[in-house]
Amino acid sequence: MTIVEGRITAASGPVVRAAGLESATVGEVVRVGPEGLLGEVIRLEPGEATIQVYEETAGLRVGDPVAPSGSPLHAWLGPGLLGATFDGLQRPLDRLAADGTWLLLPGRAAAAFEPQGAGLAGPRLALGPDRRWSFEPERSAGDEVGPGDRLGSVAEGPIRHGILVPPDVARGRLLELPPGDHGIGEPIGHLETATGIVPLHLAQRWPVRVPRPVHRRLPVERPLLTGQRVIDMLFPVAKGGATVIPGGFGTGKTVLEQALARWSDADIVVYVGCGERGNEMAELLASFPDLIDPRTGGPLLARTVLIANTSNMPVAAREASVLFGATIAEYFRDQGYQVALLADSTSRWAEALREISGRLEELPGEEGFPAYLGSRLAGFYERAGRAVVLGAPERIGSITTVGAVSPPGGDFSEPVTQASLRLAGAFWALDAELAHARHFPAISWTQSYSLYVDQLAPWYEETLDPDWRERRAEAIDLLVRERQLLDVVALVGADALPDEDRVVLEVARLLREAFLQQHAFDPVDAARPPEEQLALLRTVLAARTGLSAELGREATLGQAMEAPVLDELRRARSWSGADLVARLDALAGRLVDLRPEAVP
Amino acid sequence: MTESDAAGATLSVRRLRGVERLAGPLLIVRRAPGIALGEQVIVTGRDGARRHGQVIELAPDLAVVQAYEGTAGLDLGSTLVEFTGEPFRLGVSAQMLGRVLDGRGRPIDDGPAIVPLRLVDVNGGTINPAARDHPSDFIETGVSAIDLLASLVRGQKLPIFTGAGLPADQLAARIATGARVLGEERFVTIFAAMGITRREADFFRDAFSASGALDRIAFFLNLAEDPAIERLLTPRCALSLAEHLAFELGMDVLVVLTDVAAYAEALRELGTAREEIPGRRGYPGYLYTDLATLFERAGRVKGLPGSLTVLPIVTMPDDDMTHPIPDLTGYITEGQIVLSRDLWGGAISPPIDVLPCLSRVMNAGIGAGRTRPEHRVVADQLYALYARGRELRRLVTVIGEAALSASEQRVLGFADRFERLLVGQGPVHRTLDQSFDVAWRLLDELPPDELTRIPAEVLAARRPAETDETTGEPPEGTT
C-alpha cells in the first residue's frame, strides 16, 4: 500500500482542513505540517477532511503535508502509569521535566515525547524506556486464554500491576509465558490464535474514545469513603457511582477534589486536571510524596496517575485529556481495582468542545455549546460503574467518577451543570455563601443530594451503626428546620422564638461548626475514618437530647445553652488519638444531661 | 519611528498589492503561496503609513489578516501587504527596565535604542506543570488585609477586582513599590497598560517615581487612544520580557496588567469582526483560554532562581462579580482581592472587602518558619468574626441593635473596629508584625470563648498579660 498524503487547504486556530485524505477514517490520527503536529480527523467530506490539531497551529501553511497514521487516538496502558504525570496526550511531563524541559513549546521537544507513534516507540515514550519489570506469570504454556484473562503481574511500588490479555486479542493457546525481567516494549510471551501467532507485551494500547468492554455490569454496594464527614455521613457516593461538584470560583472545588485524591479509599486514583491551574497541579504533586497511603504503607503517589492539562495548553488536547483519564481508569478497573476518576473541571472540557464546534461552524445549542454536549457528557459519566470485568479469574472492579463543574457566575442553571445532573447519582453543590462564611467543605445541605443512600444503607447499618439512616435523617432534618427558622429570625429576631426552636437553632449551629466543617489542611481533621465521623455525629445529637431535656425548665435552659461542655464539643474536631471514639462517647454521655448541677 | 522589532528587515518579503475586503480590524487578502498562520504582516496604505498585522486564518483562496492599528485610511486597490515570513517576535533585554515602551515594546521615551539580547515569540510556551515549583514564599505587601487574610505568594497570580472609581491603581502601585519577600531584594515590575487613560498611566509613573523605583520598572503602554487590537499584544510583550527577566536572569518580577476588561473588549471586537458565534454577553467562547494563556505564565520553576508574579486589575462592569470577565478571571487566578464601594464610601482606605477575598496558595506561604505559627487560625478567626458581624449588621437594620445579645453586640463592634483599624490602615506601610499586633489587639477585646477558631493552647500562650509594643497603647478590654 502506498502512503497517501494530504495537503492543507485551510487553517483557523486548532482546526485545519486538508485535501487528499480520501482513505482516512473519522477519528484517525494524522500528522500535520513539517513538524508533524498531532491531529485527529473529525469530519470527512468528498475531497476535504477536517482535522482538529492538538498543538499550537501557528506556522502552518496552505499546502503543508498531512500524513495519516492508520490508527485512532490511543492510550498506552501498562506498568509505569502509576506515579506518573502526563499531559492531555499522555506525554510524560515528569520525565520531560527531569530532562530539563521546563517550557513546553509547540511542536518541538514535547512532540518528541508524544507516544502516538506505532510500534514499540510509543509505549516506551509513554511509560518509560529504561525501567525493567519482573514479570511473574500465573498461566503457563499450553493454557488457553482469552480477552481480559490475567496472565500474571509485576510489582509497581506497593501495587500488584496485573498483566491482562488485551480485550481486542482473540482467544488462543499460550505458546510460552516464562517469568523474567522485561522492558516495556519487549514481548513476554506468545499466543497462538486462529489467525496466527500474537506476541504478548507488558503494555497494551487502547483507543481513548472507545470504552473498554466488561463482562457484566453490577449494582453498587459500598460507599467510596472520602474521610469527609458531610460526604460520608450525609451525601455518600457509591464505589462505581458518579457525582458532580458544581461551584463558582473560590467555593473549594479543587480543594475538595484534591482531598478526594488524597484521602478516598480507592485502590487507584486517576486525577485529570483539565484546563486548570498549573500551580495547583504543582501543589498537589508536591504534597503526594509526603503522604502515606494507610492501606499500602507506600506513598500516596504510588497509587495515583496524574493528567495535567493546564488552562493554557492547546484546547483540543484538553478535550482529549478526559478521555485518556477514563481509559486509564478502565484499565485498572479491568485488573479488579476500585478506581476513583477525578476530573477537574468538566466545564473546561465542555468549553473545549464548544470552541472546536465554533470553528467547525456547527449550529450552536444552548449558550453556544454544541447540541451533542449532553451525549458527550453521558459518554464520559457512563464509563463509571461497577462490573465483573472481562476474563478469568473472576474480578470485580469499579470506577467512581467525580466531575467538578465550574458554572459561569456560579449559576447552576447553565447547560454543563444541568446535563451533568441528569447523569450523576450524587450532587455536591458548593455554595458561595458558605464559602464566604469560611464553612468548608462548602457543600450545601439544602441543594445537595445522594441517590445512593438506599443502596448503601445496608453497608452502613452492618458495618457502622444499625441506626445510621435515622441519624442521617435527623441531622438533615435539623439543618432544614434551621434554614426555615433563620428566615423567621431575620424578621423578628432570635428572642421571639419559642425555646424549642432556640434549641433547634443551637444544635444546628453545633452540627455545622462541630461536625460539617472540616479543614482540608488541618493535620488531624483533614480526613476521618467513618467510625470517628459517626461518633462525632452521635455526640452532636446527644447535645440535642441534653438541651431538649432542659425545655420547660425556664430557669436553667439559658445556663445549659452556655454550658462549658458545649465548648468542648465545638473543639472536638481537633481531637485525635486511638481512644478518640471512646472520648467522644464519654463527651456524649455528659452532653445528654446538661442540668447545672450535672455540669462539672 | 525605529523598527526595533527587527523582524521585517532581514527576511525575504512577499508583497501583495490590493486587498479583497476590509472589515473592522480585518483585511481579507488573496492568498499568496507560503503564507503561514500567525505570520507577521506589514500593511502600507495610500498615505504611506505602515501598519502591523498578523495572519489569523487561511482559507483555500483567501487569508485573513488582523491589523493592530485597524483599517481606517486603507483602500482596496492600492494597499500594499507584505508578508514577513516570521511570527511576531519581541527583542527582550534587561535594558528595558526604566524605559517607557509602546504596546508592542518599541521605546517611546527619549532614551537610547534598546539592543535586544534575544528575540522571543510573544505567545510564549507552557510551563511544564511537572517542572513548576509550587509557590511558597510569602510576599509582604504592607497591606494588613492582604498580608493577614489573603497573603500574596511569590509566583502567584492574584487579580484585584475593582469598580469604576475605586482606588485599584493606588493599591496596585502600592503593592508593586512596597512588596518584598522577607529578607530579599525588592521586585522589578513590568507594567502593562491595556486601554487605560493617560491620567491613569501618569499616576503609575508618578507613584514609581516617588518611590525612587523608576529604574526597576518597564512600562508597556497601550492607552485608551491607541489601537484596540494592539492591546492583544501588549500583555504578551510584557509577559515575554517578564519571563526573560525571571527565568533567564533570575529576578523576582511582578507584572501589573491593567485593565483586563479593556483587553477582553478588544478580543470581543476581533471576534465580532470575524463573525464568530459569541458566548456570554458577546464575549468569545475562548475568552477563558485566552486569558489563561496570559495569567498562567506566572509561576516559579524548579531549579531556576527567579519568579513571575502576576497582578491583573479587573474592572467589574457595574461592580458585578458574575460578569464574564471577572468570573473567568477568578476561575484562572489563584484567588482575588476585591474592592468595595460601600467601604470606600465609608472612608475605609484601602477599601478591601475581605469576605470575597481569597488567596488559594496562601497556606503554602504562611505559618511556622514563614510568617507566624498562628497565622492560619488568626486569619480564620478574624474572618469568621467579621463575617458574623456583617451578618448581624444586616439583622440590625431589621430588628434594631437593642434586640441583640451581649455577645452579638460584641461581634458587631468587632466588625466596625476591624474595618476601621485593620482594613482602613490608610497610606502607612505595615510590617507583618505590625499587622499581627493590630489583629491581636482586636481579638483581645473578645472573651476567649468567642474565639472558637483559635486552639486553647495558642490563646493560653498569648493571654498572659501582653502589652503592645508598636503603639504603646495597652490592649483594650483584655480579660
JSON list of N, CA and C in Angstrom, two decimals, chain A residues 245-264:
[
{"chain": "A", "resi": 245, "resn": "ILE", "atom": "N", "xyz": [-19.64, 17.98, 41.21]},
{"chain": "A", "resi": 245, "resn": "ILE", "atom": "CA", "xyz": [-19.39, 19.04, 42.18]},
{"chain": "A", "resi": 245, "resn": "ILE", "atom": "C", "xyz": [-19.41, 20.37, 41.44]},
{"chain": "A", "resi": 246, "resn": "PRO", "atom": "N", "xyz": [-20.57, 21.02, 41.38]},
{"chain": "A", "resi": 246, "resn": "PRO", "atom": "CA", "xyz": [-20.56, 22.35, 40.77]},
{"chain": "A", "resi": 246, "resn": "PRO", "atom": "C", "xyz": [-20.28, 23.41, 41.82]},
{"chain": "A", "resi": 247, "resn": "GLY", "atom": "N", "xyz": [-19.60, 24.45, 41.43]},
{"chain": "A", "resi": 247, "resn": "GLY", "atom": "CA", "xyz": [-19.36, 25.54, 42.36]},
{"chain": "A", "resi": 247, "resn": "GLY", "atom": "C", "xyz": [-18.66, 26.68, 41.66]},
{"chain": "A", "resi": 248, "resn": "GLY", "atom": "N", "xyz": [-19.04, 27.89, 42.01]},
{"chain": "A", "resi": 248, "resn": "GLY", "atom": "CA", "xyz": [-18.37, 29.06, 41.46]},
{"chain": "A", "resi": 248, "resn": "GLY", "atom": "C", "xyz": [-16.93, 29.10, 41.92]},
{"chain": "A", "resi": 249, "resn": "PHE", "atom": "N", "xyz": [-16.17, 30.07, 41.42]},
{"chain": "A", "resi": 249, "resn": "PHE", "atom": "CA", "xyz": [-14.76, 30.09, 41.83]},
{"chain": "A", "resi": 249, "resn": "PHE", "atom": "C", "xyz": [-14.65, 30.50, 43.30]},
{"chain": "A", "resi": 250, "resn": "GLY", "atom": "N", "xyz": [-13.68, 29.88, 43.95]},
{"chain": "A", "resi": 250, "resn": "GLY", "atom": "CA", "xyz": [-13.48, 30.20, 45.36]},
{"chain": "A", "resi": 250, "resn": "GLY", "atom": "C", "xyz": [-14.37, 29.41, 46.30]},
{"chain": "A", "resi": 251, "resn": "THR", "atom": "N", "xyz": [-15.16, 28.48, 45.77]},
{"chain": "A", "resi": 251, "resn": "THR", "atom": "CA", "xyz": [-16.01, 27.70, 46.67]},
{"chain": "A", "resi": 251, "resn": "THR", "atom": "C", "xyz": [-15.34, 26.40, 47.09]},
{"chain": "A", "resi": 252, "resn": "GLY", "atom": "N", "xyz": [-14.16, 26.12, 46.59]},
{"chain": "A", "resi": 252, "resn": "GLY", "atom": "CA", "xyz": [-13.41, 24.98, 47.11]},
{"chain": "A", "resi": 252, "resn": "GLY", "atom": "C", "xyz": [-13.54, 23.71, 46.31]},
{"chain": "A", "resi": 253, "resn": "LYS", "atom": "N", "xyz": [-13.87, 23.83, 45.02]},
{"chain": "A", "resi": 253, "resn": "LYS", "atom": "CA", "xyz": [-13.96, 22.63, 44.17]},
{"chain": "A", "resi": 253, "resn": "LYS", "atom": "C", "xyz": [-12.65, 21.87, 44.13]},
{"chain": "A", "resi": 254, "resn": "THR", "atom": "N", "xyz": [-11.61, 22.63, 43.82]},
{"chain": "A", "resi": 254, "resn": "THR", "atom": "CA", "xyz": [-10.32, 21.97, 43.62]},
{"chain": "A", "resi": 254, "resn": "THR", "atom": "C", "xyz": [-9.79, 21.40, 44.93]},
{"chain": "A", "resi": 255, "resn": "VAL", "atom": "N", "xyz": [-10.00, 22.14, 46.02]},
{"chain": "A", "resi": 255, "resn": "VAL", "atom": "CA", "xyz": [-9.56, 21.63, 47.32]},
{"chain": "A", "resi": 255, "resn": "VAL", "atom": "C", "xyz": [-10.28, 20.32, 47.64]},
{"chain": "A", "resi": 256, "resn": "LEU", "atom": "N", "xyz": [-11.57, 20.28, 47.33]},
{"chain": "A", "resi": 256, "resn": "LEU", "atom": "CA", "xyz": [-12.33, 19.06, 47.60]},
{"chain": "A", "resi": 256, "resn": "LEU", "atom": "C", "xyz": [-11.87, 17.91, 46.70]},
{"chain": "A", "resi": 257, "resn": "GLU", "atom": "N", "xyz": [-11.67, 18.20, 45.42]},
{"chain": "A", "resi": 257, "resn": "GLU", "atom": "CA", "xyz": [-11.19, 17.15, 44.51]},
{"chain": "A", "resi": 257, "resn": "GLU", "atom": "C", "xyz": [-9.84, 16.63, 44.99]},
{"chain": "A", "resi": 258, "resn": "GLN", "atom": "N", "xyz": [-8.99, 17.55, 45.44]},
{"chain": "A", "resi": 258, "resn": "GLN", "atom": "CA", "xyz": [-7.67, 17.12, 45.88]},
{"chain": "A", "resi": 258, "resn": "GLN", "atom": "C", "xyz": [-7.77, 16.33, 47.18]},
{"chain": "A", "resi": 259, "resn": "ALA", "atom": "N", "xyz": [-8.72, 16.70, 48.04]},
{"chain": "A", "resi": 259, "resn": "ALA", "atom": "CA", "xyz": [-8.92, 15.92, 49.27]},
{"chain": "A", "resi": 259, "resn": "ALA", "atom": "C", "xyz": [-9.34, 14.50, 48.89]},
{"chain": "A", "resi": 260, "resn": "LEU", "atom": "N", "xyz": [-10.20, 14.38, 47.89]},
{"chain": "A", "resi": 260, "resn": "LEU", "atom": "CA", "xyz": [-10.61, 13.04, 47.46]},
{"chain": "A", "resi": 260, "resn": "LEU", "atom": "C", "xyz": [-9.42, 12.27, 46.90]},
{"chain": "A", "resi": 261, "resn": "ALA", "atom": "N", "xyz": [-8.58, 12.97, 46.14]},
{"chain": "A", "resi": 261, "resn": "ALA", "atom": "CA", "xyz": [-7.40, 12.31, 45.58]},
{"chain": "A", "resi": 261, "resn": "ALA", "atom": "C", "xyz": [-6.50, 11.79, 46.70]},
{"chain": "A", "resi": 262, "resn": "ARG", "atom": "N", "xyz": [-6.45, 12.53, 47.79]},
{"chain": "A", "resi": 262, "resn": "ARG", "atom": "CA", "xyz": [-5.55, 12.13, 48.87]},
{"chain": "A", "resi": 262, "resn": "ARG", "atom": "C", "xyz": [-6.19, 11.09, 49.76]},
{"chain": "A", "resi": 263, "resn": "TRP", "atom": "N", "xyz": [-7.44, 11.27, 50.13]},
{"chain": "A", "resi": 263, "resn": "TRP", "atom": "CA", "xyz": [-7.99, 10.51, 51.25]},
{"chain": "A", "resi": 263, "resn": "TRP", "atom": "C", "xyz": [-9.02, 9.46, 50.89]},
{"chain": "A", "resi": 264, "resn": "SER", "atom": "N", "xyz": [-9.53, 9.43, 49.67]},
{"chain": "A", "resi": 264, "resn": "SER", "atom": "CA", "xyz": [-10.59, 8.45, 49.41]},
{"chain": "A", "resi": 264, "resn": "SER", "atom": "C", "xyz": [-9.99, 7.05, 49.42]}
]
